[in-house]
Amino acid sequence: MTDPVATAPSNPGWLHRTEAWLDSKGKGAWIAAMVLGFVFFWPIGLALLFYMIWSDRMFSKSCRRQSTSWKRHRMHAMRQTGNTAFDSYKADTLARLEQEQVDFEAFLERLREAKDKSEFDQFMNDRAREAANSDDKKDDAA
């Protein structure tokens, strides 16, 4: 898709500025404008829908290209480089990071258990204190 700023005339009108603004915000902004157009005045929403289809904004594959690019980048990062020293360092570092993650998750679990235990102990102490107070009140009343 062409860059809207690069093809903008020297003195763009409000329509061209709006189009450039929506392009800069992405496909979601176009869809939101279309939905709002349908809500407030249906011919505007219909016109935006036809314009998005005609200008290939509705079915552009830019989002799909980004996700495949990310997958390609991730796969490229996991490949061997051919430099055995670096590959060994990378494997050791990844193994160390995975172990640190396991250790950290275990620490968080122990922390949650300790917090749960302290909250339960506090609850039991409060309950015992309330029971003792209610027994004292019954004895005083008798």
PDB file of C-alpha atoms in Angstrom:
ATOM      1  CA  MET A   1       0.000   0.000   0.000  1.00  0.00           C
ATOM      2  CA  THR A   2       1.309   3.487  -0.718  1.00  0.00           C
ATOM      3  CA  ASP A   3       2.264   5.879   2.033  1.00  0.00           C
ATOM      4  CA  PRO A   4      -0.579   8.432   2.413  1.00  0.00           C
ATOM      5  CA  VAL A   5       1.791  11.144   3.582  1.00  0.00           C
ATOM      6  CA  ALA A   6       4.117  10.711   0.597  1.00  0.00           C
ATOM      7  CA  THR A   7       1.266  11.018  -1.929  1.00  0.00           C
ATOM      8  CA  ALA A   8      -0.502  13.884  -0.137  1.00  0.00           C
ATOM      9  CA  PRO A   9      -1.009  17.052  -2.179  1.00  0.00           C
ATOM     10  CA  SER A  10       0.603  20.281  -0.978  1.00  0.00           C
ATOM     11  CA  ASN A  11      -2.722  21.566   0.416  1.00  0.00           C
ATOM     12  CA  PRO A  12      -4.849  18.513   1.249  1.00  0.00           C
ATOM     13  CA  GLY A  13      -8.540  18.896   1.931  1.00  0.00           C
ATOM     14  CA  TRP A  14     -10.328  17.578   4.970  1.00  0.00           C
ATOM     15  CA  LEU A  15     -11.338  14.401   3.167  1.00  0.00           C
ATOM     16  CA  HIS A  16      -7.751  13.551   2.228  1.00  0.00           C
ATOM     17  CA  ARG A  17      -6.511  14.438   5.732  1.00  0.00           C
ATOM     18  CA  THR A  18      -9.190  12.201   7.249  1.00  0.00           C
ATOM     19  CA  GLU A  19      -8.217   9.345   4.950  1.00  0.00           C
ATOM     20  CA  ALA A  20      -4.541   9.766   5.867  1.00  0.00           C
ATOM     21  CA  TRP A  21      -5.412   9.877   9.570  1.00  0.00           C
ATOM     22  CA  LEU A  22      -7.501   6.690   9.350  1.00  0.00           C
ATOM     23  CA  ASP A  23      -4.713   4.996   7.362  1.00  0.00           C
ATOM     24  CA  SER A  24      -2.211   5.893  10.079  1.00  0.00           C
ATOM     25  CA  LYS A  25      -4.469   4.330  12.738  1.00  0.00           C
ATOM     26  CA  GLY A  26      -4.951   1.082  10.813  1.00  0.00           C
ATOM     27  CA  LYS A  27      -7.771  -1.157   9.684  1.00  0.00           C
ATOM     28  CA  GLY A  28      -9.520  -0.985  13.066  1.00  0.00           C
ATOM     29  CA  ALA A  29     -10.039   2.754  12.690  1.00  0.00           C
ATOM     30  CA  TRP A  30     -11.601   2.244   9.261  1.00  0.00           C
ATOM     31  CA  ILE A  31     -13.948  -0.400  10.635  1.00  0.00           C
ATOM     32  CA  ALA A  32     -14.880   1.793  13.607  1.00  0.00           C
ATOM     33  CA  ALA A  33     -15.623   4.708  11.255  1.00  0.00           C
ATOM     34  CA  MET A  34     -17.759   2.432   9.101  1.00  0.00           C
ATOM     35  CA  VAL A  35     -19.724   1.137  12.104  1.00  0.00           C
ATOM     36  CA  LEU A  36     -20.260   4.675  13.383  1.00  0.00           C
ATOM     37  CA  GLY A  37     -21.387   5.656   9.912  1.00  0.00           C
ATOM     38  CA  PHE A  38     -23.992   2.887   9.960  1.00  0.00           C
ATOM     39  CA  VAL A  39     -25.122   3.880  13.456  1.00  0.00           C
ATOM     40  CA  PHE A  40     -25.575   7.590  12.766  1.00  0.00           C
ATOM     41  CA  PHE A  41     -26.552   7.652   9.076  1.00  0.00           C
ATOM     42  CA  TRP A  42     -26.572   4.361   7.197  1.00  0.00           C
ATOM     43  CA  PRO A  43     -25.623   5.735   3.738  1.00  0.00           C
ATOM     44  CA  ILE A  44     -22.324   6.996   5.195  1.00  0.00           C
ATOM     45  CA  GLY A  45     -21.554   3.560   6.615  1.00  0.00           C
ATOM     46  CA  LEU A  46     -22.446   1.938   3.302  1.00  0.00           C
ATOM     47  CA  ALA A  47     -20.262   4.422   1.401  1.00  0.00           C
ATOM     48  CA  LEU A  48     -17.336   3.702   3.733  1.00  0.00           C
ATOM     49  CA  LEU A  49     -17.839  -0.043   3.297  1.00  0.00           C
ATOM     50  CA  PHE A  50     -17.800   0.266  -0.500  1.00  0.00           C
ATOM     51  CA  TYR A  51     -14.755   2.556  -0.356  1.00  0.00           C
ATOM     52  CA  MET A  52     -12.882   0.122   1.908  1.00  0.00           C
ATOM     53  CA  ILE A  53     -13.625  -2.749  -0.478  1.00  0.00           C
ATOM     54  CA  TRP A  54     -12.796  -0.687  -3.581  1.00  0.00           C
ATOM     55  CA  SER A  55      -9.507   0.649  -2.168  1.00  0.00           C
ATOM     56  CA  ASP A  56      -8.490  -2.795  -0.827  1.00  0.00           C
ATOM     57  CA  ARG A  57      -8.432  -1.558   2.766  1.00  0.00           C
ATOM     58  CA  MET A  58     -10.935  -4.189   3.875  1.00  0.00           C
ATOM     59  CA  PHE A  59      -9.097  -7.258   2.636  1.00  0.00           C
ATOM     60  CA  SER A  60      -5.476  -6.104   2.778  1.00  0.00           C
ATOM     61  CA  LYS A  61      -3.074  -8.749   3.967  1.00  0.00           C
ATOM     62  CA  SER A  62      -0.850  -6.434   5.996  1.00  0.00           C
ATOM     63  CA  CYS A  63      -1.826  -8.091   9.281  1.00  0.00           C
ATOM     64  CA  ARG A  64      -1.180 -11.554   7.868  1.00  0.00           C
ATOM     65  CA  ARG A  65       2.182 -10.442   6.537  1.00  0.00           C
ATOM     66  CA  GLN A  66       3.204  -9.176   9.956  1.00  0.00           C
ATOM     67  CA  SER A  67       2.310 -12.420  11.693  1.00  0.00           C
ATOM     68  CA  THR A  68       4.195 -14.536   9.140  1.00  0.00           C
ATOM     69  CA  SER A  69       7.119 -12.135   9.407  1.00  0.00           C
ATOM     70  CA  TRP A  70       7.149 -12.627  13.183  1.00  0.00           C
ATOM     71  CA  LYS A  71       7.003 -16.415  12.783  1.00  0.00           C
ATOM     72  CA  ARG A  72       9.851 -16.267  10.265  1.00  0.00           C
ATOM     73  CA  HIS A  73      11.902 -14.113  12.656  1.00  0.00           C
ATOM     74  CA  ARG A  74      11.268 -16.509  15.528  1.00  0.00           C
ATOM     75  CA  MET A  75      12.274 -19.512  13.442  1.00  0.00           C
ATOM     76  CA  HIS A  76      15.384 -17.662  12.265  1.00  0.00           C
ATOM     77  CA  ALA A  77      16.391 -17.007  15.879  1.00  0.00           C
ATOM     78  CA  MET A  78      16.232 -20.712  16.705  1.00  0.00           C
ATOM     79  CA  ARG A  79      18.389 -21.856  13.775  1.00  0.00           C
ATOM     80  CA  GLN A  80      22.035 -22.750  14.134  1.00  0.00           C
ATOM     81  CA  THR A  81      24.410 -20.011  13.011  1.00  0.00           C
ATOM     82  CA  GLY A  82      27.346 -22.220  12.114  1.00  0.00           C
ATOM     83  CA  ASN A  83      29.513 -20.618  14.801  1.00  0.00           C
ATOM     84  CA  THR A  84      29.791 -23.437  17.327  1.00  0.00           C
ATOM     85  CA  ALA A  85      30.967 -21.185  20.162  1.00  0.00           C
ATOM     86  CA  PHE A  86      28.020 -18.828  19.745  1.00  0.00           C
ATOM     87  CA  ASP A  87      25.539 -21.682  19.280  1.00  0.00           C
ATOM     88  CA  SER A  88      26.838 -23.298  22.466  1.00  0.00           C
ATOM     89  CA  TYR A  89      26.580 -19.982  24.342  1.00  0.00           C
ATOM     90  CA  LYS A  90      23.050 -19.433  23.018  1.00  0.00           C
ATOM     91  CA  ALA A  91      21.949 -22.951  24.037  1.00  0.00           C
ATOM     92  CA  ASP A  92      23.472 -22.536  27.521  1.00  0.00           C
ATOM     93  CA  THR A  93      21.844 -19.125  27.948  1.00  0.00           C
ATOM     94  CA  LEU A  94      18.436 -20.411  26.859  1.00  0.00           C
ATOM     95  CA  ALA A  95      18.742 -23.401  29.202  1.00  0.00           C
ATOM     96  CA  ARG A  96      19.732 -21.070  32.068  1.00  0.00           C
ATOM     97  CA  LEU A  97      16.798 -18.742  31.339  1.00  0.00           C
ATOM     98  CA  GLU A  98      14.376 -21.667  31.231  1.00  0.00           C
ATOM     99  CA  GLN A  99      15.705 -22.921  34.572  1.00  0.00           C
ATOM    100  CA  GLU A 100      15.395 -19.428  36.067  1.00  0.00           C
ATOM    101  CA  GLN A 101      11.804 -19.313  34.845  1.00  0.00           C
ATOM    102  CA  VAL A 102      11.037 -22.667  36.487  1.00  0.00           C
ATOM    103  CA  ASP A 103      12.715 -21.525  39.723  1.00  0.00           C
ATOM    104  CA  PHE A 104      10.849 -18.200  39.685  1.00  0.00           C
ATOM    105  CA  GLU A 105       7.497 -19.927  39.121  1.00  0.00           C
ATOM    106  CA  ALA A 106       8.272 -22.271  42.027  1.00  0.00           C
ATOM    107  CA  PHE A 107       9.156 -19.246  44.183  1.00  0.00           C
ATOM    108  CA  LEU A 108       5.856 -17.560  43.256  1.00  0.00           C
ATOM    109  CA  GLU A 109       3.967 -20.743  44.147  1.00  0.00           C
ATOM    110  CA  ARG A 110       5.696 -20.899  47.563  1.00  0.00           C
ATOM    111  CA  LEU A 111       4.914 -17.211  48.053  1.00  0.00           C
ATOM    112  CA  ARG A 112       1.222 -17.790  47.246  1.00  0.00           C
ATOM    113  CA  GLU A 113       1.107 -20.758  49.620  1.00  0.00           C
ATOM    114  CA  ALA A 114       2.720 -18.717  52.426  1.00  0.00           C
ATOM    115  CA  LYS A 115       0.275 -15.861  51.846  1.00  0.00           C
ATOM    116  CA  ASP A 116      -2.675 -18.259  51.817  1.00  0.00           C
ATOM    117  CA  LYS A 117      -1.426 -19.891  55.025  1.00  0.00           C
ATOM    118  CA  SER A 118      -0.968 -16.553  56.787  1.00  0.00           C
ATOM    119  CA  GLU A 119      -4.431 -15.396  55.686  1.00  0.00           C
ATOM    120  CA  PHE A 120      -5.957 -18.667  56.884  1.00  0.00           C
ATOM    121  CA  ASP A 121      -4.116 -18.436  60.217  1.00  0.00           C
ATOM    122  CA  GLN A 122      -5.342 -14.841  60.623  1.00  0.00           C
ATOM    123  CA  PHE A 123      -8.896 -15.971  59.850  1.00  0.00           C
ATOM    124  CA  MET A 124      -8.691 -18.794  62.403  1.00  0.00           C
ATOM    125  CA  ASN A 125      -7.253 -16.437  65.077  1.00  0.00           C
ATOM    126  CA  ASP A 126     -10.010 -13.887  64.425  1.00  0.00           C
ATOM    127  CA  ARG A 127     -12.623 -16.634  64.595  1.00  0.00           C
ATOM    128  CA  ALA A 128     -11.215 -17.977  67.855  1.00  0.00           C
ATOM    129  CA  ARG A 129     -11.096 -14.458  69.310  1.00  0.00           C
ATOM    130  CA  GLU A 130     -14.749 -13.833  68.311  1.00  0.00           C
ATOM    131  CA  ALA A 131     -15.777 -17.163  69.825  1.00  0.00           C
ATOM    132  CA  ALA A 132     -13.974 -16.291  73.054  1.00  0.00           C
ATOM    133  CA  ASN A 133     -15.630 -12.865  73.145  1.00  0.00           C
ATOM    134  CA  SER A 134     -19.075 -14.353  72.585  1.00  0.00           C
ATOM    135  CA  ASP A 135     -18.463 -16.904  75.396  1.00  0.00           C
ATOM    136  CA  ASP A 136     -17.404 -14.082  77.732  1.00  0.00           C
ATOM    137  CA  LYS A 137     -20.594 -12.139  76.879  1.00  0.00           C
ATOM    138  CA  LYS A 138     -22.737 -15.234  77.583  1.00  0.00           C
ATOM    139  CA  ASP A 139     -21.006 -15.738  80.930  1.00  0.00           C
ATOM    140  CA  ASP A 140     -21.499 -12.065  81.870  1.00  0.00           C
ATOM    141  CA  ALA A 141     -25.172 -12.236  80.927  1.00  0.00           C
ATOM    142  CA  ALA A 142     -25.783 -15.298  83.060  1.00  0.00           C
TER     143      ALA A 142
END
